[in-house]
Coordinates of C-alpha atoms in Angstrom, one line a residue:
M1 CA 32.5 -11.2 29.5
P2 CA 29.0 -10.0 27.2
L3 CA 26.7 -7.6 29.3
S4 CA 24.1 -10.0 29.0
R5 CA 26.1 -12.7 30.5
A6 CA 26.8 -10.4 33.5
L7 CA 23.7 -9.4 34.0
D8 CA 22.7 -13.6 34.6
L9 CA 25.1 -13.9 37.1
A10 CA 24.0 -10.9 38.9
E11 CA 20.3 -11.3 39.2
P12 CA 19.3 -13.0 42.7
A13 CA 18.2 -16.5 41.8
S14 CA 15.1 -18.2 43.1
D15 CA 14.9 -19.8 46.4
A16 CA 13.5 -23.5 46.1
A17 CA 13.3 -26.4 48.5
P18 CA 15.7 -28.8 48.3
S19 CA 15.1 -32.3 47.6
R20 CA 16.6 -35.5 49.6
A21 CA 19.4 -35.9 46.9
E22 CA 20.2 -32.4 46.9
A23 CA 23.2 -31.1 49.2
P24 CA 22.6 -28.8 52.1
P25 CA 22.2 -25.0 51.8
V26 CA 25.4 -24.1 52.9
A27 CA 27.0 -26.6 50.1
Q28 CA 24.7 -24.9 47.8
G29 CA 25.6 -21.5 48.6
A30 CA 29.1 -22.6 48.5
S31 CA 29.5 -24.6 45.4
A32 CA 27.5 -21.6 43.6
F33 CA 29.9 -19.2 44.6
F34 CA 32.9 -21.5 43.3
A35 CA 30.5 -22.5 40.1
Q36 CA 30.2 -18.4 39.2
P37 CA 33.3 -16.3 41.0
L38 CA 33.5 -14.4 38.3
V39 CA 31.3 -11.4 39.4
P40 CA 32.3 -11.5 43.2
I41 CA 36.1 -11.5 42.2
L42 CA 35.5 -8.3 39.8
T43 CA 33.9 -6.9 42.8
A44 CA 36.3 -7.4 45.1
M45 CA 39.0 -6.0 42.5
G46 CA 36.8 -3.1 41.9
V47 CA 36.7 -2.3 46.0
L48 CA 40.4 -2.7 46.2
I49 CA 40.9 -0.2 43.0
L50 CA 38.5 2.3 45.0
V51 CA 39.6 2.2 48.5
V52 CA 43.1 3.1 47.0
A53 CA 41.8 5.4 45.0
A54 CA 39.8 7.3 47.6
I55 CA 42.4 7.2 50.4
N56 CA 45.2 8.0 48.1
F57 CA 43.1 11.2 47.2
A58 CA 41.9 12.1 50.6
R59 CA 45.2 11.6 52.6
S60 CA 47.1 15.1 51.8
A61 CA 44.1 16.9 53.8
G62 CA 44.1 14.3 56.4
L63 CA 40.6 13.0 55.4
V64 CA 39.2 9.5 55.6
A65 CA 37.4 10.2 52.4
A66 CA 34.7 12.7 51.1
L67 CA 33.4 10.0 48.6
W68 CA 34.0 6.8 49.1
G69 CA 32.6 4.4 46.5
A70 CA 33.7 1.2 47.4
G71 CA 30.8 0.6 50.1
G72 CA 28.2 1.2 47.4
L73 CA 29.6 -1.3 44.7
A74 CA 29.8 -3.7 47.6
V75 CA 26.1 -3.5 48.7
A76 CA 24.6 -3.2 44.9
V77 CA 26.7 -6.6 43.9
W78 CA 25.8 -8.0 47.4
L79 CA 21.9 -7.1 47.2
R80 CA 22.1 -8.7 43.2
T81 CA 23.7 -11.4 43.5
S82 CA 23.3 -12.8 47.0
R83 CA 21.6 -16.6 46.7
D84 CA 21.8 -17.8 50.4
R85 CA 23.6 -17.6 53.5
A86 CA 26.7 -19.6 52.4
Y87 CA 27.1 -17.6 49.6
D88 CA 26.9 -14.6 51.8
L89 CA 29.4 -16.0 54.0
C90 CA 31.7 -16.3 50.6
L91 CA 31.0 -12.9 49.2
G92 CA 31.4 -11.3 52.7
G93 CA 34.8 -13.1 53.2
L94 CA 35.8 -11.9 49.7
L95 CA 34.9 -8.1 50.2
A96 CA 36.5 -8.1 53.3
V97 CA 40.0 -9.0 51.8
G98 CA 39.6 -6.9 48.9
I99 CA 39.1 -3.7 51.6
M100 CA 42.2 -5.4 53.4
A101 CA 44.2 -5.4 50.8
G102 CA 43.1 -1.9 49.2
E103 CA 44.2 -0.2 53.1
V104 CA 47.7 -2.0 52.8
L105 CA 48.1 -1.1 49.7
A106 CA 47.3 2.7 50.3
G107 CA 49.7 2.6 52.7
N108 CA 47.5 2.3 55.9
P109 CA 49.1 0.5 58.8
P110 CA 48.1 -2.6 59.8
G111 CA 45.9 -1.9 62.8
L112 CA 44.3 0.6 61.0
S113 CA 43.7 -1.3 58.4
V114 CA 42.1 -3.8 60.8
M115 CA 39.9 -1.0 62.0
F116 CA 38.9 0.6 58.7
T117 CA 38.4 -3.2 57.1
A118 CA 36.1 -3.8 60.2
A119 CA 34.2 -0.5 60.2
N120 CA 33.6 -0.8 56.4
M121 CA 32.2 -4.6 57.0
I122 CA 29.9 -3.5 59.6
E123 CA 28.5 -0.8 57.3
I124 CA 28.1 -3.2 54.0
V125 CA 26.6 -5.6 55.9
G126 CA 24.3 -3.1 57.8
A127 CA 23.1 -1.9 54.6
V128 CA 22.2 -5.2 53.1
V129 CA 20.5 -6.2 56.1
L130 CA 18.6 -3.2 56.4
V131 CA 17.7 -2.9 52.5
R132 CA 16.7 -6.4 52.4
R133 CA 14.3 -5.8 55.7
F134 CA 12.7 -2.4 54.1
A135 CA 13.3 -2.6 50.2
P136 CA 13.2 -6.4 49.6
T137 CA 12.2 -5.8 46.3
L138 CA 15.1 -3.6 45.1
N139 CA 12.1 -1.7 42.9
L140 CA 13.4 1.6 42.4
S141 CA 11.3 2.5 39.9
T142 CA 8.5 3.5 42.6
V143 CA 8.8 6.6 44.7
D144 CA 8.4 4.2 48.1
G145 CA 11.2 1.9 46.6
A146 CA 13.6 4.5 45.9
I147 CA 12.8 5.9 49.8
R148 CA 13.1 2.8 51.5
F149 CA 16.5 1.9 49.7
L150 CA 18.3 5.5 50.1
M151 CA 17.0 5.8 53.7
A152 CA 17.8 2.0 54.9
G153 CA 21.1 1.7 52.7
A154 CA 22.2 5.0 52.8
V155 CA 21.3 7.4 55.6
L156 CA 21.1 4.5 58.3
A157 CA 23.4 2.1 57.5
P158 CA 26.6 4.1 57.7
I159 CA 25.8 5.2 61.2
P160 CA 27.3 2.5 63.0
A161 CA 30.5 2.5 61.1
A162 CA 30.5 6.1 61.4
A163 CA 30.8 6.0 65.5
F164 CA 32.7 3.3 65.7
S165 CA 35.6 4.8 63.5
A166 CA 35.2 8.2 65.2
I167 CA 35.8 6.5 68.5
W168 CA 38.3 4.8 67.4
L169 CA 40.2 7.8 66.0
T170 CA 39.7 9.7 69.3
V171 CA 40.8 7.1 71.3
T172 CA 44.2 6.2 69.5
A173 CA 44.8 9.5 67.3
G174 CA 42.9 12.5 69.4
A175 CA 40.6 13.3 66.4
D176 CA 37.7 15.3 67.2
P177 CA 34.8 12.6 67.1
L178 CA 32.2 14.7 65.8
T179 CA 34.3 15.9 62.7
S180 CA 35.3 11.9 62.4
F181 CA 31.9 11.4 62.5
Q182 CA 30.8 13.8 60.0
T183 CA 33.4 13.3 57.5
W184 CA 32.8 9.1 57.3
W185 CA 28.9 9.8 57.4
F186 CA 29.0 12.2 54.9
G187 CA 31.2 10.5 52.3
H188 CA 30.0 7.1 52.8
A189 CA 26.5 7.8 52.6
L190 CA 26.7 9.5 49.4
G191 CA 29.2 6.8 48.2
L192 CA 26.3 4.4 49.0
A193 CA 23.6 6.5 47.8
V194 CA 25.0 7.0 44.3
F195 CA 26.9 4.0 43.6
G196 CA 24.5 1.7 45.6
A197 CA 21.3 3.1 43.4
F198 CA 23.4 3.2 39.9
G199 CA 24.1 -0.4 40.6
V200 CA 21.1 -1.5 41.9
S201 CA 19.2 0.1 38.9
L202 CA 21.6 -1.6 36.3
T203 CA 19.1 -4.2 35.6
R204 CA 17.9 -6.1 31.9
P205 CA 15.0 -4.1 31.8
H206 CA 16.5 -0.6 32.1
L207 CA 19.2 -1.8 29.5
A208 CA 17.0 -3.3 26.8
V209 CA 15.3 0.5 26.4
L210 CA 19.0 1.4 24.9
K211 CA 19.1 -1.6 22.7
R212 CA 17.3 1.0 20.0
P213 CA 19.7 3.0 18.1
W214 CA 17.6 6.4 18.8
R215 CA 17.4 6.1 22.5
A216 CA 21.3 4.8 22.9
L217 CA 22.2 8.3 20.7
E218 CA 20.1 10.2 22.9
A219 CA 21.5 8.9 26.1
A220 CA 25.3 9.1 25.0
L221 CA 24.4 13.1 24.3
L222 CA 22.3 13.0 27.4
M223 CA 25.4 12.0 29.2
A224 CA 27.8 14.4 27.5
L225 CA 26.0 17.0 28.3
V226 CA 25.8 16.1 32.0
A227 CA 29.7 16.1 32.1
A228 CA 30.3 19.1 30.1
V229 CA 27.8 21.4 32.3
T230 CA 28.9 19.6 35.3
V231 CA 32.8 20.3 34.3
A232 CA 32.0 24.1 33.4
V233 CA 30.2 24.4 36.7
F234 CA 32.4 22.3 39.5
V235 CA 35.7 22.9 37.9
M236 CA 36.0 25.6 35.1
I237 CA 33.9 28.4 37.4
R238 CA 34.4 29.5 40.8
S239 CA 31.0 31.5 41.0
P240 CA 28.4 29.4 43.0
M241 CA 26.7 28.1 39.9
G242 CA 25.8 24.7 41.2
F243 CA 22.0 25.1 40.6
A244 CA 22.4 25.3 36.7
I245 CA 23.3 21.6 36.9
I246 CA 19.8 21.0 38.0
P247 CA 17.8 21.3 35.0
V248 CA 19.9 19.2 33.2
M249 CA 19.3 16.2 35.7
I250 CA 15.8 17.2 35.4
L251 CA 15.8 16.7 31.2
V252 CA 17.8 13.6 32.1
A253 CA 15.2 12.0 34.7
A254 CA 12.4 13.1 31.8
R255 CA 13.9 11.3 29.3
L256 CA 16.0 8.1 30.4
R257 CA 14.4 7.8 34.1
I258 CA 15.9 6.0 36.9
L259 CA 19.3 4.2 34.7
G260 CA 19.8 7.7 33.3
T261 CA 19.8 9.7 36.7
A262 CA 21.3 7.4 38.5
A263 CA 24.5 7.3 35.9
A264 CA 24.3 11.5 35.6
L265 CA 24.4 11.1 39.6
V266 CA 28.0 9.3 39.3
I267 CA 29.2 11.9 36.7
V268 CA 28.2 15.1 38.9
T269 CA 29.2 13.4 42.4
L270 CA 32.4 12.5 41.1
T271 CA 33.3 15.9 39.5
A272 CA 31.7 18.4 42.3
V273 CA 33.6 16.3 45.5
G274 CA 36.7 15.8 43.1
G275 CA 37.0 19.8 42.1
A276 CA 36.2 20.7 45.6
M277 CA 39.1 18.4 46.6
A278 CA 41.5 19.5 44.0
G279 CA 40.7 23.1 45.0
V280 CA 39.0 24.0 41.7
G281 CA 35.4 25.2 41.1
P282 CA 33.3 27.1 43.1
F283 CA 34.0 25.4 46.6
S284 CA 37.5 26.6 46.5
G285 CA 38.6 29.6 48.2
P286 CA 41.8 31.0 50.3
N287 CA 39.9 30.8 53.4
V288 CA 38.2 27.2 53.4
D289 CA 40.0 24.3 53.9
L290 CA 39.6 21.4 52.3
A291 CA 37.0 19.5 54.9
D292 CA 34.5 22.6 54.1
R293 CA 34.9 22.4 50.7
A294 CA 34.1 18.7 50.5
L295 CA 31.2 19.2 53.0
M296 CA 29.9 21.7 50.9
A297 CA 30.0 19.5 47.7
Q298 CA 28.4 17.1 49.4
T299 CA 25.7 18.9 50.7
M300 CA 24.9 20.3 47.0
V301 CA 24.8 16.6 46.1
F302 CA 22.4 15.4 48.7
L303 CA 19.9 18.2 48.5
G304 CA 20.5 19.6 45.0
C305 CA 21.0 16.5 43.1
L306 CA 19.4 13.7 44.8
P307 CA 16.1 14.6 45.1
I308 CA 15.8 14.7 41.0
F309 CA 16.3 10.5 41.6
L310 CA 12.7 10.7 43.3
I311 CA 11.6 12.6 40.5
A312 CA 13.2 9.9 38.0
A313 CA 11.3 7.1 40.0
L314 CA 7.7 9.1 40.3
L315 CA 7.8 9.0 36.3
E316 CA 8.9 5.6 36.2
E317 CA 6.0 4.7 38.4
R318 CA 3.8 6.9 36.2
D319 CA 5.0 5.1 33.3
A320 CA 4.0 1.6 35.0
L321 CA 0.8 2.6 36.1
T322 CA 0.1 4.3 33.0
E323 CA 1.0 0.7 31.3
R324 CA -1.1 -1.0 33.5
A325 CA -3.9 1.3 33.0
R326 CA -3.5 0.9 28.7
L327 CA -3.5 -3.0 29.0
G328 CA -6.8 -2.6 31.7
R329 CA -8.5 -0.8 29.0
V330 CA -7.4 -2.8 26.4
R331 CA -8.4 -6.0 28.4
A332 CA -12.3 -4.0 29.3
E333 CA -12.7 -3.2 25.5
A334 CA -12.3 -6.8 24.4
A335 CA -14.7 -8.2 27.2
S336 CA -17.1 -5.5 26.0
E337 CA -16.6 -6.3 22.7
A338 CA -17.2 -9.9 23.5
K339 CA -20.1 -9.0 25.9
S340 CA -21.9 -7.3 22.8
R341 CA -21.2 -10.1 20.3
L342 CA -22.7 -12.4 22.9
L343 CA -25.7 -10.0 23.5
A344 CA -26.3 -9.5 19.2
N345 CA -26.3 -13.6 19.4
V346 CA -28.3 -14.1 21.7
A347 CA -31.2 -11.3 20.3
H348 CA -31.2 -12.6 17.4
E349 CA -31.6 -16.3 18.4
I350 CA -34.4 -15.1 20.7
K351 CA -36.5 -13.0 17.9
S352 CA -36.5 -16.1 15.7
P353 CA -38.6 -18.4 18.0
I354 CA -40.6 -16.1 19.8
G355 CA -41.9 -14.7 16.6
G356 CA -43.3 -18.0 16.2
V357 CA -44.8 -18.4 19.5
I358 CA -46.8 -15.0 19.3
G359 CA -48.0 -15.9 15.5
I360 CA -49.6 -19.2 17.3
G361 CA -50.7 -17.3 20.5
D362 CA -52.7 -14.7 18.0
L363 CA -54.0 -17.6 16.0
W364 CA -55.0 -19.5 19.1
K365 CA -56.7 -16.8 20.6
G366 CA -58.7 -15.8 17.5
G367 CA -60.1 -19.0 17.3
Q368 CA -58.4 -20.2 14.0
L369 CA -57.2 -23.1 15.4
G370 CA -60.5 -24.3 16.5
P371 CA -63.1 -23.3 19.4
V372 CA -61.3 -21.7 22.6
T373 CA -63.1 -21.2 26.0
E374 CA -62.7 -17.9 27.8
Q375 CA -59.9 -19.3 30.0
Q376 CA -58.5 -20.8 27.3
A377 CA -58.4 -17.2 25.2
E378 CA -57.1 -15.6 28.4
M379 CA -54.2 -18.0 28.6
A380 CA -53.3 -17.2 24.9
D381 CA -53.6 -13.6 25.6
M382 CA -51.2 -14.0 28.4
M383 CA -48.6 -16.0 26.4
V384 CA -48.7 -13.5 23.6
R385 CA -47.8 -10.5 26.1
T386 CA -45.0 -12.3 27.6
A387 CA -43.8 -13.4 23.8
R388 CA -44.0 -9.6 23.4
Q389 CA -41.9 -8.6 26.4
V390 CA -39.5 -11.1 25.5
E391 CA -39.2 -10.0 21.6
A392 CA -38.9 -6.3 23.3
L393 CA -36.3 -7.4 25.5
A394 CA -34.4 -8.8 22.4
H395 CA -34.7 -5.7 20.4
D396 CA -33.7 -3.6 23.3
L397 CA -30.4 -6.4 23.5
L398 CA -29.7 -5.8 19.9
D399 CA -29.9 -1.9 20.0
V400 CA -27.5 -2.2 23.2
A401 CA -25.2 -4.4 21.6
R402 CA -25.2 -2.1 18.1
A403 CA -24.7 1.2 20.3
E404 CA -21.8 -0.6 22.1
A405 CA -20.3 -2.0 18.7
G406 CA -20.9 1.9 16.9
A407 CA -23.2 0.3 14.5
V408 CA -26.2 2.8 15.4
K409 CA -26.4 5.2 12.6
V410 CA -28.4 8.7 13.8
D411 CA -29.9 11.0 11.3
L412 CA -29.7 14.1 12.9
R413 CA -32.2 16.7 11.9
P414 CA -34.1 19.6 13.1
T415 CA -36.8 17.8 15.6
D416 CA -39.8 19.6 16.9
V417 CA -39.4 18.4 20.6
P418 CA -43.2 19.3 21.6
G419 CA -44.6 17.6 18.9
L420 CA -42.4 14.1 19.7
L421 CA -43.2 14.9 23.3
E422 CA -47.1 14.9 22.7
D423 CA -46.5 11.5 20.2
V424 CA -44.9 9.7 23.4
R425 CA -47.5 10.9 25.7
R426 CA -50.3 9.5 23.9
T427 CA -48.7 6.1 23.4
V428 CA -47.5 5.4 26.5
A429 CA -51.1 6.6 28.3
L430 CA -52.6 3.9 26.1
R431 CA -50.7 1.2 28.0
P432 CA -52.7 -1.4 30.5
E433 CA -50.2 -0.1 33.2
A434 CA -50.8 4.2 32.8
A435 CA -54.7 3.4 32.8
N436 CA -54.7 5.6 36.5
L437 CA -52.0 7.9 35.5
R438 CA -52.5 11.6 34.7
F439 CA -50.0 13.4 32.1
E440 CA -49.1 16.5 32.1
M441 CA -47.3 18.6 29.3
D442 CA -45.6 22.1 30.0
C443 CA -43.4 23.3 27.1
A444 CA -42.1 26.6 28.0
G445 CA -41.1 28.9 25.2
D446 CA -42.2 28.7 21.0
G447 CA -39.3 27.5 18.6
L448 CA -38.4 24.2 20.8
V449 CA -36.3 22.7 17.7
A450 CA -33.4 20.1 18.8
L451 CA -30.8 18.9 16.2
A452 CA -31.6 14.8 17.0
D453 CA -32.7 11.9 15.5
S454 CA -36.6 12.0 16.1
Q455 CA -36.7 8.1 15.8
R456 CA -34.5 7.3 18.6
L457 CA -35.2 10.6 20.2
A458 CA -38.8 9.1 20.7
Q459 CA -37.3 5.8 22.1
V460 CA -35.1 7.4 24.8
I461 CA -38.1 9.5 26.0
G462 CA -40.4 6.5 25.4
N463 CA -37.8 4.5 28.1
L464 CA -37.8 7.4 30.1
A465 CA -41.7 7.7 30.3
S466 CA -42.2 3.8 30.5
N467 CA -39.4 3.8 33.6
A468 CA -41.9 6.9 35.1
V469 CA -44.9 4.8 34.7
K470 CA -43.5 1.6 36.1
Y471 CA -41.5 3.2 39.4
G472 CA -43.9 6.2 39.8
A473 CA -47.1 5.0 39.5
E474 CA -48.1 5.7 43.3
G475 CA -47.6 9.3 42.8
G476 CA -50.2 9.5 40.0
V477 CA -48.5 11.9 37.7
V478 CA -46.1 11.9 34.8
R479 CA -45.3 15.3 33.4
F480 CA -43.5 16.0 30.5
A481 CA -41.7 19.4 30.2
T482 CA -39.3 21.1 27.9
R483 CA -37.3 24.4 28.2
R484 CA -34.9 26.4 26.5
I485 CA -31.2 26.3 27.7
P486 CA -28.2 28.1 26.4
R487 CA -27.3 26.6 22.8
G488 CA -29.6 23.6 23.4
V489 CA -33.2 22.5 24.6
R490 CA -33.7 20.8 27.4
I491 CA -36.6 17.6 27.9
E492 CA -37.3 16.7 30.8
V493 CA -39.6 13.0 32.3
I494 CA -40.8 13.8 35.9
D495 CA -42.7 11.5 38.1
R496 CA -43.7 11.6 41.9
G497 CA -42.8 8.2 42.7
P498 CA -40.5 7.2 46.3
G499 CA -37.2 8.9 44.8
L500 CA -33.4 7.5 44.3
T501 CA -30.8 8.1 46.9
P502 CA -27.4 9.4 45.7
E503 CA -25.9 5.5 46.0
K504 CA -28.9 4.3 43.4
Q505 CA -28.5 7.6 41.2
A506 CA -24.7 6.7 40.5
Q507 CA -25.7 2.8 39.1
L508 CA -28.7 4.0 37.4
F509 CA -27.4 4.0 33.8
E510 CA -25.1 0.7 34.3
P511 CA -26.6 -2.2 32.1
F512 CA -28.4 -4.9 33.5
N513 CA -28.5 -2.8 37.2
R514 CA -31.8 -3.0 38.7
L515 CA -30.9 -1.4 41.8
G516 CA -32.1 -4.5 43.9
L517 CA -35.7 -4.5 42.3
E518 CA -35.3 -7.7 41.0
R519 CA -37.3 -9.7 43.0
S520 CA -39.9 -7.0 43.0
A521 CA -43.3 -7.1 41.0
I522 CA -42.1 -4.4 38.7
E523 CA -41.5 -6.0 35.3
G524 CA -37.6 -4.9 33.9
H525 CA -34.5 -5.9 32.8
G526 CA -32.2 -3.0 33.4
I527 CA -31.5 -2.1 30.1
G528 CA -33.8 0.9 29.2
L529 CA -31.8 3.4 30.8
A530 CA -28.1 2.1 30.0
L531 CA -29.7 2.0 26.0
A532 CA -31.0 5.7 26.7
K533 CA -28.0 7.1 27.5
R534 CA -26.1 5.5 25.1
L535 CA -28.7 6.8 22.4
T536 CA -28.5 10.5 23.7
E537 CA -24.8 10.8 23.6
L538 CA -25.0 9.4 19.8
Q539 CA -27.1 12.2 19.0
G540 CA -24.7 14.7 20.6
G541 CA -26.7 14.9 23.8
V542 CA -26.0 14.0 27.9
I543 CA -28.6 12.6 30.3
G544 CA -28.6 12.7 33.9
V545 CA -31.3 12.4 36.9
E546 CA -32.5 14.7 39.5
S547 CA -34.0 12.8 42.9
T548 CA -34.5 13.2 46.5
P549 CA -35.7 10.4 48.2
G550 CA -39.3 10.2 48.8
A551 CA -40.0 13.5 46.4
G552 CA -40.0 11.7 43.1
A553 CA -37.4 11.9 40.3
T554 CA -36.5 14.3 37.2
F555 CA -35.0 12.6 33.8
W556 CA -33.4 15.0 32.0
I557 CA -31.8 15.1 28.4
E558 CA -29.8 18.0 27.0
L559 CA -29.6 18.2 23.3
P560 CA -28.0 21.0 20.9
A561 CA -30.6 23.2 19.3
A562 CA -31.3 23.2 15.6

């Protein structure tokens, strides 16, 4: 059967509400089971083979099993193919038949076969119920999902069955209950963890990676490396060299993630436990009985190799978060580009008609359209001022759009910072709103020359000065300062206004954010500081603010020295 078809059969079907014409859920589940019986039948056959192999391999030492893979296979397939309660009943019955047949074929007497079949079914059903309860998504590609699956399906599920079998063997055969419980739990927990995790990881998204030839070749080479190192460490060498497999497992986790790590765990577990039970490798010795050898091999896999599965889950979770962040960045960049185009289009649409309004207002105010009264002249002047504000907004919008689109060109040349500050001071001082303010200059040192675009730098400082005039007018003073810093020049625009809280400082350079002053008497659009930040960065500088509520604000720019 093709692998894609088997995966189609193995994917759980979605639950849909039955219509009146549909059969009852039990009938639906049974019909689905009999319509696609290949996966359940193959699973039951696989369980039978694993039961026979495990019992025959362990019988020589009187052990139940050092590695019980039948439960892991049954749980993985059950979780992947489950549809509803009727399907569960049919599959559970088929698995019970497979386990019972394996017990009988392995030579166990009927009573013992029934007991072991019941214990195995308690374990398998318990694992399915616990995993559905605590890890319902079966997502082993996250650390949380992997831990939930291993804890629920491997650590907790074998406990009732181990207790049941220990009590039965103690009563009927006089076995030591602690040893019986320990042997059952370790072997079955390891089988559920390794084989169950591998089966659940065998999904289409994970297999899709192997469709690329180079990735498939890499996976084959890494699995061959795992097999070679595992055989050398756990079969050929009698010295305790089990730690040598850990770097190889980490390499597999880094390159192949969850599915590759699960496959490597199967190879390591089979080789380590099988070698220990066969009396070869580092766990063998003249004074070590078979039960202790198996226990040492199981402990090594549990503590040394199984945690690497969580590393693989962490790496895969990081990959998913990285991809999500990349897609988010792509969407954000697309949205930003669309916003920039919108701003540019709006600015262009505003500039043309507003120029006509300004021209008509100037003609009206100058009396060139006929005699005007004093009130009409005042209204014409107000119209022109408002239109010029809209025109300035249009220019700022266009600059913001160009800056975000990377279309603003800067011509970096040596720029005399004190002279530029004096020009900005004179320009700002002529504004009507600055009539009651005092402007101070503080240029510490000579040769304060920055590498900047003088026109764009003047625009940035002008925006900062306008901000200081509007929001810091009650302080009465606006101060311009500049001084040297290591490998650069620092420019400051200082006001004595109400200051800013840390929360508002964090939002200050966001476009169209007026920090809650939208309904205040202070005019503004919230783009001046955002534009200043972008223009400063284009000149290779940084911009920021230092402020304390009630103590004014200091806006600073640092630019490289010429």
